[in-house]
Amino acid sequence: MATLTQLKYVIEVSNRGSMNEAAKRLFISQPSLSKAIRDLEEDIGITIFERTNKGISLSMEGVEFMGYARQVAEQAELLESRYMNAKPSPQHFAVSTQHYAFAVNAFVKLVQQYGQEEYELALRETKTHEIIEDVKTLRSEIGILYLNEFNSKVMSKLLDAANLHFHSLFTAKPHIFVSVQNPLARQSKVTIEDLEEYPYLSFEQGEYNSFHFSEEILSTLSHKKSIRVNDRATLFNLLIGLNGYTISTGVLSADLNGHDIIPVPLDYHETINVGWISHKNAMLSKLALAYVEALQEATQKFDIV
């Protein structure tokens, strides 16, 4: 029978992705932590973590086990805080997302509503493949990405193989983001031909630089001028400094991004289905459910198809 302490150990190792880092956070030695987890694995008859020379990761059985472990630990914390006058444990939640302002807005609302004196949260704006891996291994409970006609077959197959489910948030028509100083900003809509002389900005996808993992639709188009970046702030700075453009949903946040960048409709017959992914074998935590609700509130007005 697993003890609550063992469950907390497993959760910490999963959160850290490192036995050594988890041991430091738990204030125990790494050999003691390793032994406690091996004892648990022997007791329940499964391998929770796969150990290789590259590090440690959850096994397929471990992913399912973690879903239950997190629920038990969360319920235990509620009991302690309700009946034993114990100090609430720091809250944990992580989301991995493509570079969307509404995902940040929802995260801000989550912290404002549910942040205790202590919490440990993570918002990872990252590459598409890493979003899928993060949710697959429960490093993040929620992932945010999009599907469209071009990538849906490949992406759906990957999500199924990872035991993940896609939940649609909104469907949008394609837009470009440009500086208010860009000549294209004065047009009611732009065509592909209008964009030819302007620098095209896109997000780097690393070793998984497949067209299907691109954050931007129409990823197979060739461009005379092309720049790849890693973060949203850099991309927006280049939109302004170089009169560049990027292709996205048209959803912006003036609160976060100011008024220097605006969306302009792109005259192209295509739709973008933006949604969130979760693991089929893991029940969402209270914070994850609250974040999904914040996402829905932040995007309900953006279903513009």
Coordinates of C-alpha atoms in Angstrom, one line a residue:
M1 CA 0.0 0.0 0.0
A2 CA 1.4 3.4 -1.0
T3 CA 1.9 5.9 1.8
L4 CA 1.0 9.6 1.5
T5 CA 4.7 10.4 1.9
Q6 CA 5.6 8.1 -1.0
L7 CA 3.0 9.7 -3.2
K8 CA 4.4 13.2 -2.4
Y9 CA 7.8 11.9 -3.3
V10 CA 6.6 10.6 -6.7
I11 CA 4.8 13.8 -7.4
E12 CA 7.8 15.9 -6.7
V13 CA 10.1 13.8 -8.9
S14 CA 7.5 14.0 -11.7
N15 CA 7.3 17.8 -11.3
R16 CA 11.1 18.2 -11.3
G17 CA 12.0 15.6 -13.9
S18 CA 15.1 14.9 -11.8
M19 CA 15.7 12.7 -8.7
N20 CA 18.4 15.0 -7.6
E21 CA 16.4 18.2 -7.8
A22 CA 13.4 16.5 -6.1
A23 CA 15.6 15.3 -3.2
K24 CA 16.8 18.9 -2.6
R25 CA 13.2 20.2 -2.5
L26 CA 12.1 17.4 -0.2
F27 CA 15.2 17.9 2.1
I28 CA 16.2 14.2 1.9
S29 CA 19.1 12.5 0.4
Q30 CA 18.9 11.2 -3.2
P31 CA 19.6 7.6 -2.2
S32 CA 16.8 7.7 0.4
L33 CA 14.4 9.2 -2.2
S34 CA 15.4 6.6 -4.8
K35 CA 14.9 3.8 -2.3
A36 CA 11.5 5.1 -1.3
I37 CA 10.3 5.1 -4.9
R38 CA 11.8 1.7 -5.7
D39 CA 10.0 0.3 -2.6
L40 CA 6.7 1.8 -3.8
E41 CA 7.2 0.4 -7.3
E42 CA 7.8 -3.1 -5.8
D43 CA 4.8 -2.8 -3.5
I44 CA 2.4 -1.8 -6.3
G45 CA 4.0 -4.0 -9.0
I46 CA 4.6 -1.4 -11.7
T47 CA 7.6 0.7 -12.9
I48 CA 6.6 4.4 -12.3
F49 CA 9.8 5.9 -13.7
E50 CA 12.0 4.9 -16.6
R51 CA 15.6 5.6 -15.8
T52 CA 18.1 6.1 -18.6
N53 CA 21.5 7.8 -19.0
K54 CA 19.5 10.8 -20.3
G55 CA 17.5 11.2 -17.1
I56 CA 14.2 10.0 -15.7
S57 CA 10.7 10.1 -17.2
L58 CA 7.3 8.6 -16.4
S59 CA 6.5 5.2 -17.9
M60 CA 3.1 4.6 -19.5
E61 CA 1.9 2.9 -16.3
G62 CA 3.5 5.8 -14.3
V63 CA 1.4 8.4 -16.2
E64 CA -1.8 6.6 -15.1
F65 CA -0.6 6.2 -11.6
M66 CA 0.3 9.9 -11.3
G67 CA -3.3 10.8 -12.2
Y68 CA -4.5 9.0 -9.1
A69 CA -1.5 10.0 -6.9
R70 CA -2.2 13.7 -7.5
Q71 CA -5.9 13.3 -6.6
V72 CA -5.1 11.5 -3.4
A73 CA -2.5 14.1 -2.4
E74 CA -4.8 16.9 -3.1
Q75 CA -7.6 15.4 -1.0
A76 CA -5.2 14.8 1.8
E77 CA -4.2 18.4 1.8
L78 CA -7.8 19.5 1.9
L79 CA -8.4 17.2 5.0
E80 CA -5.3 18.5 6.8
S81 CA -6.3 22.2 6.2
R82 CA -9.9 21.6 7.2
Y83 CA -9.6 19.4 10.2
M84 CA -6.0 19.6 11.5
N85 CA -5.5 23.4 11.3
A86 CA -2.5 22.7 9.1
K87 CA -0.9 25.3 6.9
P88 CA -2.1 24.8 3.3
S89 CA 0.5 23.2 1.1
P90 CA 1.8 25.3 -1.8
Q91 CA -0.5 24.9 -4.8
H92 CA 0.9 23.4 -7.9
F93 CA -0.2 23.8 -11.5
A94 CA 1.6 24.0 -14.9
V95 CA 0.4 24.8 -18.4
S96 CA 2.4 24.5 -21.7
T97 CA 1.2 26.7 -24.6
Q98 CA 1.9 28.1 -28.0
H99 CA 2.5 31.8 -27.9
Y100 CA -1.0 33.2 -27.1
A101 CA -1.8 36.3 -25.1
F102 CA -5.2 34.9 -24.0
A103 CA -3.3 32.0 -22.3
V104 CA -1.4 34.5 -20.3
N105 CA -4.5 36.5 -19.4
A106 CA -6.2 33.3 -18.2
F107 CA -3.1 32.5 -16.1
V108 CA -3.2 36.0 -14.5
K109 CA -6.8 35.5 -13.6
L110 CA -6.1 32.1 -12.1
V111 CA -3.4 33.5 -9.8
Q112 CA -5.5 36.4 -8.8
Q113 CA -8.4 34.2 -7.8
Y114 CA -6.7 31.1 -6.4
G115 CA -3.2 32.2 -5.4
Q116 CA -2.5 31.5 -1.7
E117 CA 0.4 32.9 0.3
E118 CA 2.4 30.0 -1.3
Y119 CA 2.1 28.6 -4.7
E120 CA 4.3 27.1 -7.4
L121 CA 2.9 27.6 -10.8
A122 CA 4.4 27.3 -14.3
L123 CA 3.4 28.9 -17.6
R124 CA 5.6 27.5 -20.4
E125 CA 5.4 29.2 -23.8
T126 CA 7.2 26.6 -25.8
K127 CA 7.4 24.5 -29.0
T128 CA 4.5 22.5 -30.2
H129 CA 6.2 19.1 -29.8
E130 CA 7.2 20.0 -26.2
I131 CA 3.6 20.9 -25.4
I132 CA 2.5 17.4 -26.3
E133 CA 5.4 15.8 -24.4
D134 CA 4.7 18.0 -21.3
V135 CA 1.1 16.9 -21.1
K136 CA 1.9 13.3 -22.1
T137 CA 4.3 13.0 -19.1
L138 CA 2.0 15.2 -16.8
R139 CA 4.8 17.8 -16.5
S140 CA 1.9 20.1 -17.4
E141 CA -1.8 19.4 -16.9
I142 CA -3.0 21.6 -19.7
G143 CA -1.5 22.2 -23.2
I144 CA -2.7 24.9 -25.7
L145 CA -2.3 24.6 -29.4
Y146 CA -4.3 24.7 -32.6
L147 CA -5.5 22.3 -35.3
N148 CA -6.4 23.1 -38.9
E149 CA -7.1 21.2 -42.1
F150 CA -3.3 20.9 -42.9
N151 CA -2.0 19.6 -39.6
S152 CA -5.0 17.9 -38.0
K153 CA -4.4 14.4 -39.4
V154 CA -0.8 14.3 -38.2
M155 CA -1.5 16.1 -34.9
S156 CA -4.5 14.0 -34.1
K157 CA -2.5 10.8 -34.6
L158 CA 0.2 12.2 -32.3
L159 CA -2.4 13.1 -29.6
D160 CA -4.0 9.7 -29.8
A161 CA -0.6 8.0 -29.5
A162 CA 0.1 10.1 -26.4
N163 CA -3.3 9.4 -24.9
L164 CA -4.3 13.0 -25.1
H165 CA -7.6 14.6 -25.8
F166 CA -8.2 17.9 -27.7
H167 CA -10.9 20.3 -26.4
S168 CA -11.8 23.1 -28.8
L169 CA -11.8 26.7 -27.4
F170 CA -12.6 28.8 -30.5
T171 CA -12.3 28.8 -34.3
A172 CA -10.9 31.8 -36.1
K173 CA -10.1 33.0 -39.5
P174 CA -6.4 33.8 -40.3
H175 CA -5.0 37.3 -39.6
I176 CA -1.6 38.9 -39.7
F177 CA -0.1 40.8 -36.9
V178 CA 1.7 44.0 -37.9
S179 CA 2.9 47.3 -36.4
V180 CA 0.4 50.2 -36.6
Q181 CA 3.1 51.9 -38.6
N182 CA 3.2 49.2 -41.2
P183 CA 1.5 50.3 -44.5
L184 CA -0.5 47.0 -44.4
A185 CA -2.2 48.2 -41.2
R186 CA -4.3 50.7 -43.2
Q187 CA -5.9 47.9 -45.3
S188 CA -9.2 46.3 -44.4
K189 CA -7.6 42.9 -45.4
V190 CA -4.4 41.7 -47.0
T191 CA -3.6 39.0 -49.6
I192 CA -0.7 36.6 -49.8
E193 CA 0.7 38.7 -52.6
D194 CA 0.6 41.9 -50.4
L195 CA 3.0 40.2 -48.0
E196 CA 5.8 39.4 -50.4
E197 CA 8.1 42.3 -49.7
Y198 CA 7.8 42.2 -45.9
P199 CA 9.8 40.1 -43.4
Y200 CA 7.9 37.0 -42.3
L201 CA 8.3 36.2 -38.6
S202 CA 7.6 32.7 -37.1
F203 CA 8.4 30.7 -34.0
E204 CA 11.3 28.3 -34.0
Q205 CA 10.4 24.7 -33.5
G206 CA 13.9 23.3 -32.8
E207 CA 14.7 19.7 -33.9
Y208 CA 10.9 19.1 -34.6
N209 CA 10.8 21.8 -37.3
S210 CA 8.1 20.0 -39.3
F211 CA 5.5 22.0 -41.2
H212 CA 2.9 20.2 -39.1
F213 CA 4.4 21.6 -35.8
S214 CA 4.5 25.2 -37.0
E215 CA 2.6 27.7 -34.9
E216 CA 1.7 29.6 -38.0
I217 CA -0.7 28.3 -40.7
L218 CA 0.4 28.3 -44.4
S219 CA 3.8 27.1 -43.1
T220 CA 4.7 25.5 -46.5
L221 CA 4.7 28.8 -48.3
S222 CA 8.1 30.2 -49.3
H223 CA 9.2 33.6 -48.2
K224 CA 11.8 36.0 -49.6
K225 CA 12.5 37.3 -46.1
S226 CA 12.1 35.1 -43.1
I227 CA 13.1 35.3 -39.4
R228 CA 12.6 32.7 -36.7
V229 CA 12.4 33.6 -33.0
N230 CA 11.8 31.9 -29.7
D231 CA 9.6 34.2 -27.7
R232 CA 6.6 36.5 -28.2
A233 CA 8.3 39.7 -27.0
T234 CA 11.1 39.4 -29.5
L235 CA 8.6 38.7 -32.3
F236 CA 6.6 41.8 -31.4
N237 CA 9.7 43.9 -31.2
L238 CA 10.7 42.8 -34.7
L239 CA 7.2 43.4 -36.1
I240 CA 7.7 47.0 -35.0
G241 CA 11.4 47.4 -35.8
L242 CA 11.4 45.7 -39.2
N243 CA 7.9 46.3 -40.4
G244 CA 7.5 42.5 -40.4
Y245 CA 4.4 40.3 -40.1
T246 CA 3.3 37.0 -38.6
I247 CA 0.2 34.9 -39.3
S248 CA -2.0 34.0 -36.4
T249 CA -5.6 34.0 -35.0
G250 CA -6.1 37.7 -34.8
V251 CA -6.6 37.5 -31.1
L252 CA -4.5 40.1 -29.2
S253 CA -4.6 41.6 -25.7
A254 CA -4.1 45.3 -25.4
D255 CA -3.6 44.9 -21.7
L256 CA -0.5 42.8 -22.3
N257 CA 0.7 43.9 -25.8
G258 CA -0.3 47.6 -25.9
H259 CA -1.7 49.2 -29.0
D260 CA 1.5 49.1 -31.2
I261 CA 0.5 45.8 -32.8
I262 CA -2.8 45.2 -34.6
P263 CA -4.5 42.3 -36.4
V264 CA -5.5 42.6 -40.1
P265 CA -7.6 39.9 -41.7
L266 CA -5.8 37.7 -44.2
D267 CA -7.8 37.0 -47.4
Y268 CA -7.3 33.2 -47.4
H269 CA -9.9 30.4 -47.1
E270 CA -8.7 28.7 -43.9
T271 CA -9.7 28.3 -40.3
I272 CA -7.8 27.8 -37.1
N273 CA -9.3 25.7 -34.3
V274 CA -7.5 26.7 -31.1
G275 CA -8.0 24.4 -28.1
W276 CA -6.5 22.8 -25.0
I277 CA -5.2 19.2 -24.5
S278 CA -5.3 17.1 -21.4
H279 CA -4.3 13.5 -20.5
K280 CA -7.1 11.0 -20.8
N281 CA -6.0 9.0 -17.8
A282 CA -5.6 12.0 -15.4
M283 CA -8.4 13.9 -13.7
L284 CA -7.8 17.6 -13.7
S285 CA -6.9 19.3 -10.4
K286 CA -8.9 22.2 -9.0
L287 CA -6.5 24.7 -10.4
A288 CA -6.5 23.1 -13.8
L289 CA -10.3 23.2 -13.9
A290 CA -10.2 26.8 -12.8
Y291 CA -7.7 27.6 -15.6
V292 CA -9.9 26.0 -18.2
E293 CA -12.8 28.1 -17.0
A294 CA -10.6 31.2 -17.3
L295 CA -9.5 30.2 -20.8
Q296 CA -13.2 29.8 -21.8
E297 CA -14.0 33.3 -20.4
A298 CA -11.0 34.8 -22.1
T299 CA -11.8 33.4 -25.5
Q300 CA -15.6 33.1 -25.7
K301 CA -15.8 36.4 -27.7
F302 CA -13.2 35.2 -30.2
D303 CA -15.2 32.5 -32.0
I304 CA -15.3 34.5 -35.1
V305 CA -15.8 32.1 -38.0

